[in-house]
Short mmCIF file of C-alpha atoms in Angstrom, two decimals:
data_model
loop_
_atom_site.label_atom_id
_atom_site.label_comp_id
_atom_site.label_asym_id
_atom_site.label_seq_id
_atom_site.Cartn_x
_atom_site.Cartn_y
_atom_site.Cartn_z
CA UNK A 214 71.32 101.14 69.10
CA UNK A 215 69.64 104.26 71.04
CA UNK A 216 72.32 106.19 71.66
CA UNK A 217 70.66 108.11 74.37
CA UNK A 218 70.61 104.47 75.99
CA UNK A 219 72.61 103.25 78.68
CA UNK A 220 73.34 100.76 81.39
CA UNK A 221 74.90 102.16 83.90
CA UNK A 222 75.57 106.20 85.04
CA UNK A 223 79.54 105.05 85.31
CA UNK A 224 81.00 102.24 84.71
CA UNK A 225 84.66 101.51 86.33
CA UNK A 226 87.33 98.99 84.49
CA UNK A 227 89.45 98.00 87.58
CA UNK A 228 88.03 97.26 91.15
CA UNK A 229 90.97 97.96 92.69
CA UNK A 230 91.78 100.69 95.09
CA UNK A 231 90.74 103.71 92.69
CA UNK A 232 88.66 101.76 90.82
CA UNK A 233 86.69 100.97 94.98
CA UNK A 234 86.35 104.37 95.86
CA UNK A 235 85.41 106.10 92.55
CA UNK A 236 82.81 104.14 92.37
CA UNK A 237 81.64 102.97 96.08
CA UNK A 238 81.75 107.50 95.86
CA UNK A 239 79.50 108.02 92.89
CA UNK A 240 76.74 105.47 93.96
CA UNK A 241 76.72 107.18 97.69
CA UNK A 242 75.77 110.22 95.46
CA UNK A 243 72.66 108.11 94.01
CA UNK A 244 73.94 106.98 90.60
CA UNK A 245 74.21 103.44 88.97
CA UNK A 246 77.18 102.41 88.77
CA UNK A 247 79.48 99.38 87.58
CA UNK A 248 83.12 98.19 88.33
CA UNK A 249 84.51 95.58 85.43
CA UNK A 250 87.27 93.27 86.52
CA UNK A 251 89.72 90.77 84.50
CA UNK A 252 90.21 89.16 87.88
CA UNK A 253 88.21 86.78 89.69
CA UNK A 254 85.93 87.99 92.51
CA UNK A 255 87.64 86.91 95.10
CA UNK A 256 91.08 87.98 93.40
CA UNK A 257 90.54 91.76 93.37
CA UNK A 258 92.63 94.24 94.66
CA UNK A 259 95.18 91.79 95.27
CA UNK A 260 98.62 93.10 94.37
CA UNK A 261 102.19 92.38 94.31
CA UNK A 262 104.35 95.38 96.47
CA UNK A 263 105.44 96.87 100.02
CA UNK A 264 101.71 96.59 100.76
CA UNK A 265 102.19 101.01 103.14
CA UNK A 266 99.34 102.64 102.75
CA UNK A 267 99.75 105.90 104.78
CA UNK A 268 97.36 107.14 107.62
CA UNK A 269 96.17 110.15 106.64
CA UNK A 270 93.96 109.23 103.00
CA UNK A 271 92.56 106.41 104.95
CA UNK A 272 91.40 109.12 107.69
CA UNK A 273 90.20 111.50 104.75
CA UNK A 274 88.54 108.55 102.86
CA UNK A 275 86.21 107.88 106.64
CA UNK A 276 86.14 111.25 106.92
CA UNK A 277 84.19 111.92 103.49
CA UNK A 278 82.71 108.55 102.62
CA UNK A 279 82.30 107.16 106.08
CA UNK A 280 84.61 103.91 105.01
CA UNK A 281 85.67 102.84 108.16
CA UNK A 282 89.87 102.66 108.10
CA UNK A 283 92.30 99.09 108.00
CA UNK A 284 91.05 97.05 110.45
CA UNK A 285 91.76 93.15 111.91
CA UNK A 286 92.80 90.82 109.71
CA UNK A 287 93.42 93.72 106.94
CA UNK A 288 95.98 95.04 108.87
CA UNK A 289 99.78 93.21 109.29
CA UNK A 290 101.57 95.94 111.57
CA UNK A 291 100.61 99.86 112.36
CA UNK A 292 102.95 102.01 110.55
CA UNK A 293 104.77 104.70 113.02
CA UNK A 294 107.63 105.53 111.45
CA UNK A 295 109.49 105.07 108.23
CA UNK A 296 113.69 104.79 107.87
CA UNK A 297 115.54 105.95 104.59
CA UNK A 298 119.38 104.13 104.56
CA UNK A 299 121.57 104.25 103.06
CA UNK A 300 124.35 101.34 102.59
CA UNK A 301 123.04 99.40 105.24
CA UNK A 302 120.86 100.19 108.41
CA UNK A 303 123.32 102.14 110.58
CA UNK A 304 123.08 105.59 108.80
CA UNK A 305 119.58 106.53 108.46
CA UNK A 306 117.04 109.41 108.89
CA UNK A 307 114.33 108.37 110.47
CA UNK A 308 110.68 109.97 110.01
CA UNK A 309 107.11 110.36 111.29
CA UNK A 310 105.22 107.91 109.34
CA UNK A 311 102.12 106.73 110.31
CA UNK A 312 99.96 104.14 108.46
CA UNK A 313 99.66 100.59 107.80
CA UNK A 314 101.31 97.00 106.17
CA UNK A 315 98.05 96.27 105.16
CA UNK A 316 97.51 92.66 103.41
CA UNK A 317 95.62 93.71 99.73
CA UNK A 318 93.27 91.21 99.43
CA UNK A 319 91.79 90.97 102.26
CA UNK A 320 91.75 94.94 102.94
CA UNK A 321 90.35 95.05 98.29
CA UNK A 322 87.56 92.54 99.38
CA UNK A 323 86.69 94.98 102.19
CA UNK A 324 86.19 97.78 99.52
CA UNK A 325 84.16 95.92 97.05
CA UNK A 326 81.66 94.52 99.89
CA UNK A 327 81.49 98.28 100.68
CA UNK A 328 80.74 99.02 97.26
CA UNK A 329 78.25 96.14 96.66
CA UNK A 330 76.07 96.85 99.71
CA UNK A 331 75.86 100.23 98.11
CA UNK A 332 74.22 98.62 94.73
CA UNK A 333 77.46 98.86 92.56
CA UNK A 334 77.01 95.99 90.27
CA UNK A 335 80.60 93.62 90.01
CA UNK A 336 81.93 92.14 86.72
CA UNK A 337 84.40 89.72 87.23
CA UNK A 338 86.01 87.91 84.53
CA UNK A 339 85.35 90.76 82.54
CA UNK A 340 88.41 91.83 80.99
CA UNK A 341 87.79 94.82 78.67
CA UNK A 342 89.15 94.51 74.79
CA UNK A 343 87.19 97.85 72.54
CA UNK A 344 85.32 101.10 73.62
CA UNK A 345 81.68 102.32 72.93
CA UNK A 346 82.87 106.06 71.04
CA UNK A 347 79.83 107.67 69.75
CA UNK A 348 79.62 111.92 68.28
CA UNK A 349 83.40 111.99 69.87
CA UNK A 350 82.74 110.72 73.50
CA UNK A 351 83.52 107.30 74.89
CA UNK A 352 80.06 105.72 75.70
CA UNK A 353 80.49 102.37 77.31
CA UNK A 354 82.83 99.23 76.63
CA UNK A 355 83.14 95.74 75.43
CA UNK A 356 84.14 92.98 77.25
CA UNK A 357 85.52 89.55 76.16
CA UNK A 358 83.20 86.97 78.02
CA UNK A 359 83.54 83.03 77.72
CA UNK A 360 84.43 83.54 74.12
CA UNK A 361 81.34 86.75 74.05
CA UNK A 362 81.70 89.89 72.97
CA UNK A 363 79.47 91.46 76.23
CA UNK A 364 78.50 95.78 75.59
CA UNK A 365 78.24 98.23 78.44
CA UNK A 366 76.89 101.43 77.90
CA UNK A 367 77.56 103.95 80.75
CA UNK A 368 77.38 107.88 80.46
CA UNK A 369 81.00 107.82 82.13
CA UNK A 370 83.89 105.46 81.93
CA UNK A 371 87.17 105.56 84.14
CA UNK A 372 89.90 103.92 83.65
CA UNK A 373 91.22 102.85 86.90
CA UNK A 374 92.64 99.51 85.32
CA UNK A 375 96.18 99.67 86.41
CA UNK A 376 100.17 101.02 85.11
CA UNK A 377 99.30 99.77 82.06
CA UNK A 378 95.93 101.21 81.59
CA UNK A 379 93.46 99.94 79.30
CA UNK A 380 90.88 102.74 78.67
CA UNK A 381 93.92 105.16 77.78
CA UNK A 382 95.37 102.82 75.22
CA UNK A 383 92.07 102.21 73.42
CA UNK A 384 91.79 106.13 73.05
CA UNK A 385 92.17 107.51 69.40
CA UNK A 386 94.47 110.14 69.66
CA UNK A 387 92.07 113.12 69.63
CA UNK A 388 91.20 112.28 72.76
CA UNK A 389 94.15 112.73 74.96
CA UNK A 390 94.02 116.62 73.70
CA UNK A 391 95.79 116.03 70.35
CA UNK A 392 99.12 115.18 72.96
CA UNK A 393 99.83 110.81 72.72
CA UNK A 394 103.84 112.02 74.07
CA UNK A 395 101.69 113.18 77.01
CA UNK A 396 100.95 109.84 78.01
CA UNK A 397 104.27 108.07 77.47
CA UNK A 398 105.68 104.93 79.71
CA UNK A 399 108.98 104.78 78.98
CA UNK A 400 111.46 102.54 80.22
CA UNK A 401 113.09 105.52 83.02
CA UNK A 402 109.43 105.87 84.43
CA UNK A 403 108.99 102.33 85.09
CA UNK A 404 109.67 99.85 88.09
CA UNK A 405 110.15 96.47 87.90
CA UNK A 406 109.98 94.94 90.87
CA UNK A 407 110.33 91.79 93.04
CA UNK A 408 109.29 90.50 96.09
CA UNK A 409 108.90 88.19 99.24
CA UNK A 410 106.72 87.84 102.21
CA UNK A 411 108.58 85.66 104.70
CA UNK A 412 108.53 84.08 107.99
CA UNK A 413 110.90 84.13 110.19
CA UNK A 414 112.21 80.35 111.61
CA UNK A 415 111.19 79.41 115.31
CA UNK A 416 109.26 81.48 115.73
CA UNK A 417 111.47 84.47 116.01
CA UNK A 418 110.95 87.71 115.65
CA UNK A 419 112.65 91.06 114.05
CA UNK A 420 113.56 94.65 114.97
CA UNK A 421 111.10 96.39 112.35
CA UNK A 422 107.81 96.53 113.96
CA UNK A 423 106.35 99.43 113.63
CA UNK A 424 108.44 100.65 110.86
CA UNK A 425 109.31 100.68 107.12
CA UNK A 426 112.37 100.47 105.63
CA UNK A 427 113.89 102.08 102.82
CA UNK A 428 117.75 100.70 102.34
CA UNK A 429 119.79 102.60 99.36
CA UNK A 430 122.62 100.69 98.07
CA UNK A 431 125.71 101.08 95.80
CA UNK A 432 124.61 97.88 93.92
CA UNK A 433 120.61 99.05 93.59
CA UNK A 434 120.79 102.39 91.24
CA UNK A 435 118.70 104.87 92.38
CA UNK A 436 115.60 105.95 92.85
CA UNK A 437 115.96 102.15 92.91
CA UNK A 438 115.80 100.81 96.74
CA UNK A 439 115.69 97.88 98.69
CA UNK A 440 112.70 97.72 101.36
CA UNK A 441 112.34 95.85 104.81
CA UNK A 442 108.51 96.64 105.68
CA UNK A 443 107.20 94.78 108.99
CA UNK A 444 103.91 92.22 107.95
CA UNK A 445 103.66 91.42 111.95
CA UNK A 446 104.58 89.12 114.13
CA UNK A 447 107.85 87.19 112.99
CA UNK A 448 106.76 88.06 109.05
CA UNK A 449 108.30 90.74 106.80
CA UNK A 450 107.78 91.63 103.48
CA UNK A 451 110.76 92.63 101.90
CA UNK A 452 111.42 93.83 98.02
CA UNK A 453 114.06 95.50 95.36
CA UNK A 454 112.97 97.95 92.07
CA UNK A 455 114.84 99.55 89.56
CA UNK A 456 114.08 101.93 87.00
CA UNK A 457 113.90 99.28 83.59
CA UNK A 458 116.21 101.75 82.14
CA UNK A 459 119.12 100.38 83.81
CA UNK A 460 121.24 98.16 82.13
CA UNK A 461 123.66 95.77 82.57
CA UNK A 462 121.93 94.64 85.82
CA UNK A 463 121.17 91.45 87.26
CA UNK A 464 117.63 89.52 87.51
CA UNK A 465 115.79 91.40 90.08
CA UNK A 466 115.32 88.21 91.70
CA UNK A 467 118.98 87.35 91.77
CA UNK A 468 119.90 91.18 93.44
CA UNK A 469 116.90 90.60 95.86
CA UNK A 470 118.37 87.40 97.09
CA UNK A 471 122.31 88.88 97.78
CA UNK A 472 120.90 92.07 99.26
CA UNK A 473 118.70 90.26 102.19
CA UNK A 474 121.19 88.23 102.56
CA UNK A 475 122.91 91.34 103.95
CA UNK A 476 119.92 91.35 106.71
CA UNK A 477 118.20 88.07 107.24
CA UNK A 478 120.54 84.56 107.58
CA UNK A 479 119.58 82.53 104.82
CA UNK A 480 117.93 79.46 105.79
CA UNK A 481 116.64 81.48 108.73
CA UNK A 482 112.66 81.64 107.19
CA UNK A 483 110.96 80.45 104.72
CA UNK A 484 109.21 82.06 101.56
CA UNK A 485 105.43 82.61 102.09
CA UNK A 486 104.23 84.75 98.96
CA UNK A 487 106.51 86.35 95.79
CA UNK A 488 105.90 88.34 92.98
CA UNK A 489 106.86 90.52 91.44
CA UNK A 490 104.99 93.91 89.77
CA UNK A 491 106.14 97.13 87.50
CA UNK A 492 104.92 100.17 88.81
CA UNK A 493 104.58 103.68 86.80
CA UNK A 494 106.71 106.01 88.37
CA UNK A 495 106.43 109.89 86.26
CA UNK A 496 104.24 112.73 87.14
CA UNK A 497 100.63 112.24 86.92
CA UNK A 498 99.29 112.84 83.22
CA UNK A 499 98.77 116.17 81.84
CA UNK A 500 95.14 116.44 81.56
CA UNK A 501 93.34 113.16 83.49
CA UNK A 502 89.66 113.55 81.63
CA UNK A 503 88.05 112.64 78.52
CA UNK A 504 85.14 113.53 76.86
CA UNK A 505 82.98 110.49 78.56
CA UNK A 506 85.67 109.51 81.46
CA UNK A 507 88.77 109.74 82.97
CA UNK A 508 91.92 107.65 84.19
CA UNK A 509 92.63 107.42 88.07
CA UNK A 510 95.69 105.64 90.06
CA UNK A 511 98.40 103.69 88.45
CA UNK A 512 96.19 104.20 84.86
CA UNK A 513 97.01 107.84 85.69
CA UNK A 514 99.95 107.74 86.87
CA UNK A 515 99.76 108.67 90.92
CA UNK A 516 102.34 106.91 92.35
CA UNK A 517 104.59 108.34 94.64
CA UNK A 518 107.89 109.00 92.17
CA UNK A 519 110.08 109.20 94.55
CA UNK A 520 108.79 106.45 97.09
CA UNK A 521 107.05 104.61 94.68
CA UNK A 522 103.88 104.31 97.06
CA UNK A 523 100.48 103.82 95.25
CA UNK A 524 97.75 102.86 97.73
CA UNK A 525 97.02 106.55 99.16
CA UNK A 526 96.96 108.39 95.93
CA UNK A 527 94.55 105.58 94.70
CA UNK A 528 92.51 106.43 97.04
CA UNK A 529 92.98 110.27 97.05
CA UNK A 530 91.81 109.90 93.01
CA UNK A 531 89.65 108.09 93.71
CA UNK A 532 87.79 110.20 95.73
CA UNK A 533 88.45 113.20 94.04
CA UNK A 534 86.83 111.41 90.61
CA UNK A 535 84.25 110.18 91.94
CA UNK A 536 83.06 113.60 93.22
CA UNK A 537 84.00 115.53 90.21
CA UNK A 538 82.14 112.88 88.04
CA UNK A 539 78.82 112.84 90.55
CA UNK A 540 78.57 116.60 89.98
CA UNK A 541 78.89 116.15 86.08
CA UNK A 542 75.95 114.18 86.50
CA UNK A 543 73.95 116.21 88.12
CA UNK A 544 74.59 118.95 85.50
CA UNK A 545 74.31 117.02 83.14
CA UNK A 546 76.54 117.45 80.34
CA UNK A 547 79.64 114.33 79.19
CA UNK A 548 82.65 116.61 77.71
CA UNK A 549 86.27 117.12 79.36
CA UNK A 550 85.32 120.55 79.87
CA UNK A 551 82.69 118.72 82.46
CA UNK A 552 85.41 117.19 84.58
CA UNK A 553 88.18 119.00 84.13
CA UNK A 554 87.27 119.89 88.23
CA UNK A 555 89.41 116.71 88.25
CA UNK A 556 92.28 117.62 86.65
CA UNK A 557 92.59 121.00 88.99
CA UNK A 558 92.08 118.61 92.30
CA UNK A 559 94.66 116.01 91.14
CA UNK A 560 97.49 118.45 89.93
CA UNK A 561 96.96 121.30 92.93
CA UNK A 562 97.09 118.22 95.22
CA UNK A 563 98.71 114.79 94.54
CA UNK A 564 100.51 116.68 91.00
CA UNK A 565 101.90 119.94 92.95
CA UNK A 566 103.88 117.40 95.79
CA UNK A 567 104.62 114.52 93.39
CA UNK A 568 106.59 116.84 91.66
CA UNK A 569 108.15 118.06 94.25
CA UNK A 570 109.36 114.18 95.03
CA UNK A 571 110.40 114.16 92.09
CA UNK A 572 113.04 116.32 92.05
CA UNK A 573 113.72 114.64 95.98
CA UNK A 574 114.52 112.03 93.30
CA UNK A 575 116.30 113.43 90.83
CA UNK A 576 118.91 114.68 93.26
CA UNK A 577 119.39 111.40 95.12
CA UNK A 578 120.44 109.94 91.99
CA UNK A 579 122.87 112.72 91.63
CA UNK A 580 124.38 111.99 94.66
CA UNK A 581 124.33 108.55 94.93
CA UNK A 582 124.66 106.09 97.08
CA UNK A 583 127.27 107.85 98.70
CA UNK A 584 125.85 110.99 98.81
CA UNK A 585 123.05 110.09 101.05
CA UNK A 586 125.36 108.26 103.14
CA UNK A 587 127.02 111.05 103.86
CA UNK A 588 124.25 113.95 104.17
CA UNK A 589 122.54 111.69 106.74
CA UNK A 590 126.17 111.37 109.10
CA UNK A 591 126.95 114.89 108.73
CA UNK A 592 122.99 116.23 109.23
CA UNK A 593 122.96 118.03 106.49
CA UNK A 594 119.94 116.87 105.38
CA UNK A 595 118.50 116.35 108.84
CA UNK A 596 114.75 114.68 109.61
CA UNK A 597 112.71 117.85 109.49
CA UNK A 598 114.25 118.33 105.81
CA UNK A 599 113.67 114.96 104.47
CA UNK A 600 110.04 114.55 105.81
CA UNK A 601 109.46 118.00 103.99
CA UNK A 602 110.23 117.12 100.75
CA UNK A 603 109.45 113.12 100.89
CA UNK A 604 105.99 114.90 101.71
CA UNK A 605 106.23 117.91 98.64
CA UNK A 606 105.93 120.89 101.08
CA UNK A 607 108.59 123.49 100.69
CA UNK A 608 112.05 123.47 102.32
CA UNK A 609 113.31 126.83 102.53
CA UNK A 610 116.93 127.61 104.46
CA UNK A 611 117.80 131.16 105.54
CA UNK A 612 121.62 132.20 105.60
CA UNK A 613 122.01 130.70 109.14
CA UNK A 614 121.22 127.23 107.28
CA UNK A 615 123.50 127.50 104.92
CA UNK A 616 126.63 128.10 106.36
CA UNK A 617 125.70 125.58 108.62
CA UNK A 618 125.10 122.85 106.67
CA UNK A 619 128.08 124.46 103.87
CA UNK A 620 130.44 123.55 107.34
CA UNK A 621 128.99 120.03 107.82
CA UNK A 622 129.61 119.22 103.53
CA UNK A 623 133.42 119.24 104.25
CA UNK A 624 134.82 118.29 102.12
CA UNK A 625 132.19 117.23 100.32
CA UNK A 626 131.42 121.26 98.56
CA UNK A 627 130.16 119.02 95.04
CA UNK A 628 126.96 118.68 96.88
CA UNK A 629 126.13 122.46 97.73
CA UNK A 630 125.32 123.28 94.03
CA UNK A 631 122.64 120.08 93.68
CA UNK A 632 121.24 120.63 96.99
CA UNK A 633 120.62 124.71 96.12
CA UNK A 634 119.35 123.79 92.16
CA UNK A 635 116.89 121.02 94.15
CA UNK A 636 115.35 123.52 96.63
CA UNK A 637 115.00 125.52 94.31
CA UNK A 638 113.56 123.49 91.27
CA UNK A 639 111.05 121.83 93.84
CA UNK A 640 109.78 125.71 94.82
CA UNK A 641 109.40 126.69 91.67
CA UNK A 642 107.63 123.57 90.45
CA UNK A 643 104.69 123.94 93.55
CA UNK A 644 104.28 127.33 92.46
CA UNK A 645 103.61 126.02 88.59
CA UNK A 646 101.64 123.09 89.95
CA UNK A 647 99.42 125.81 92.15
CA UNK A 648 98.76 127.29 88.48
CA UNK A 649 97.78 124.86 86.90
CA UNK A 650 94.57 125.67 84.85
CA UNK A 651 90.95 126.10 84.96
CA UNK A 652 90.03 124.42 81.15
CA UNK A 653 91.90 123.77 77.99
CA UNK A 654 93.03 126.67 76.67
CA UNK A 655 96.34 127.36 78.89
CA UNK A 656 97.31 123.75 79.24
CA UNK A 657 99.57 123.90 76.02
CA UNK A 658 101.59 126.54 78.23
CA UNK A 659 101.43 125.32 81.81
CA UNK A 660 103.08 122.31 80.01
CA UNK A 661 105.54 123.90 78.31
CA UNK A 662 106.62 126.28 81.37
CA UNK A 663 106.67 122.92 83.34
CA UNK A 664 108.90 121.43 81.42
CA UNK A 665 110.91 124.41 81.51
CA UNK A 666 111.24 124.36 85.72
CA UNK A 667 112.01 119.79 85.44
CA UNK A 668 114.28 119.94 82.79
CA UNK A 669 112.28 117.20 81.23
CA UNK A 670 109.61 117.41 78.85
CA UNK A 671 106.42 114.96 80.73
#
């Protein structure tokens, strides 16, 4: 076959939010795009998760691409605040967090419809099994359809296939900067979850409208938590998750039932939908591009490492990926350096904020749920402090602030060093991520210095 013949400019593997926005962005620039997904067309976009979506990401997508924010039956509830609680709902910090609880399927289907209106071709029930590699460059994929192999050739291939990253798994090691260990998903980086959508009996309503709540409990090892999200009138999205590496734990479903009984009386609701999932909660991979393609969304590990929110980052990632691919197509050339700008956009944006959030997560793990409760009760960590840390912004305490917090810590002075260490490490990481290199030349040194700061080999 003629190596210069391509069926598409870009093939996107996976039609979730990251894949759809990548495809839309490239198609909007006038290029020929296809989405391949293993699901049936009417199921693409569905996912078992908390269904929360921050408003900032959808406003950015609207501003840059003209895609309207979630509306109508795509929205289960409008979110105005996020509360972080410990040992129940009595002690909590509440942050301003404008956003939505969405119906992932309905919203996801609309994104696909928008893609199709731009000319994106969607191939459902097309699981990808092989890569086409020519002259050390990915030149397409082979899908397995009704017992037959079907080849799709493209100038670029995007892995938007989710946490277990179909394309990444198929790439030879030398495509991954020769560093297979950079792309690990160990058990302490995976968050299994169990979730139910429940409806209260007899037309009853709940007290969680316009709110999402994360509850840290002694029975749930941090960074795991129990969540309660408003799903609209009389309905809740409720779930639980913890790291896969945790030992001697009950089943997720068993722990879920026990914890739910603290907040919703057994027998007072019916289960509308249930299921589980696997969420990657680690920092974004050090390098996300290769000759002929890139990784985006959960396949790139863009999920927030403490809240486990991945929908908003997927939209941002799709936008950055689409812009970069469009520029590469315009300029010509298919090598990884033509896509390197995507690395910079991710690591200096999402990566920087998620690195800070990772330090918050490690701090919460160190002090346990009882420490979190103490910090909230004494207002050592204020709503503003927590908001800053979760968003990945710098947190700086002056001398008077530190003295005030020191007084409030009595008698838990054992928490002073973890707080101080977390702040210093977070600020060092922000500086490190802002200096992400502009080419492969200094990447190895950058990774070594980042790992030294964070105390973990990513």
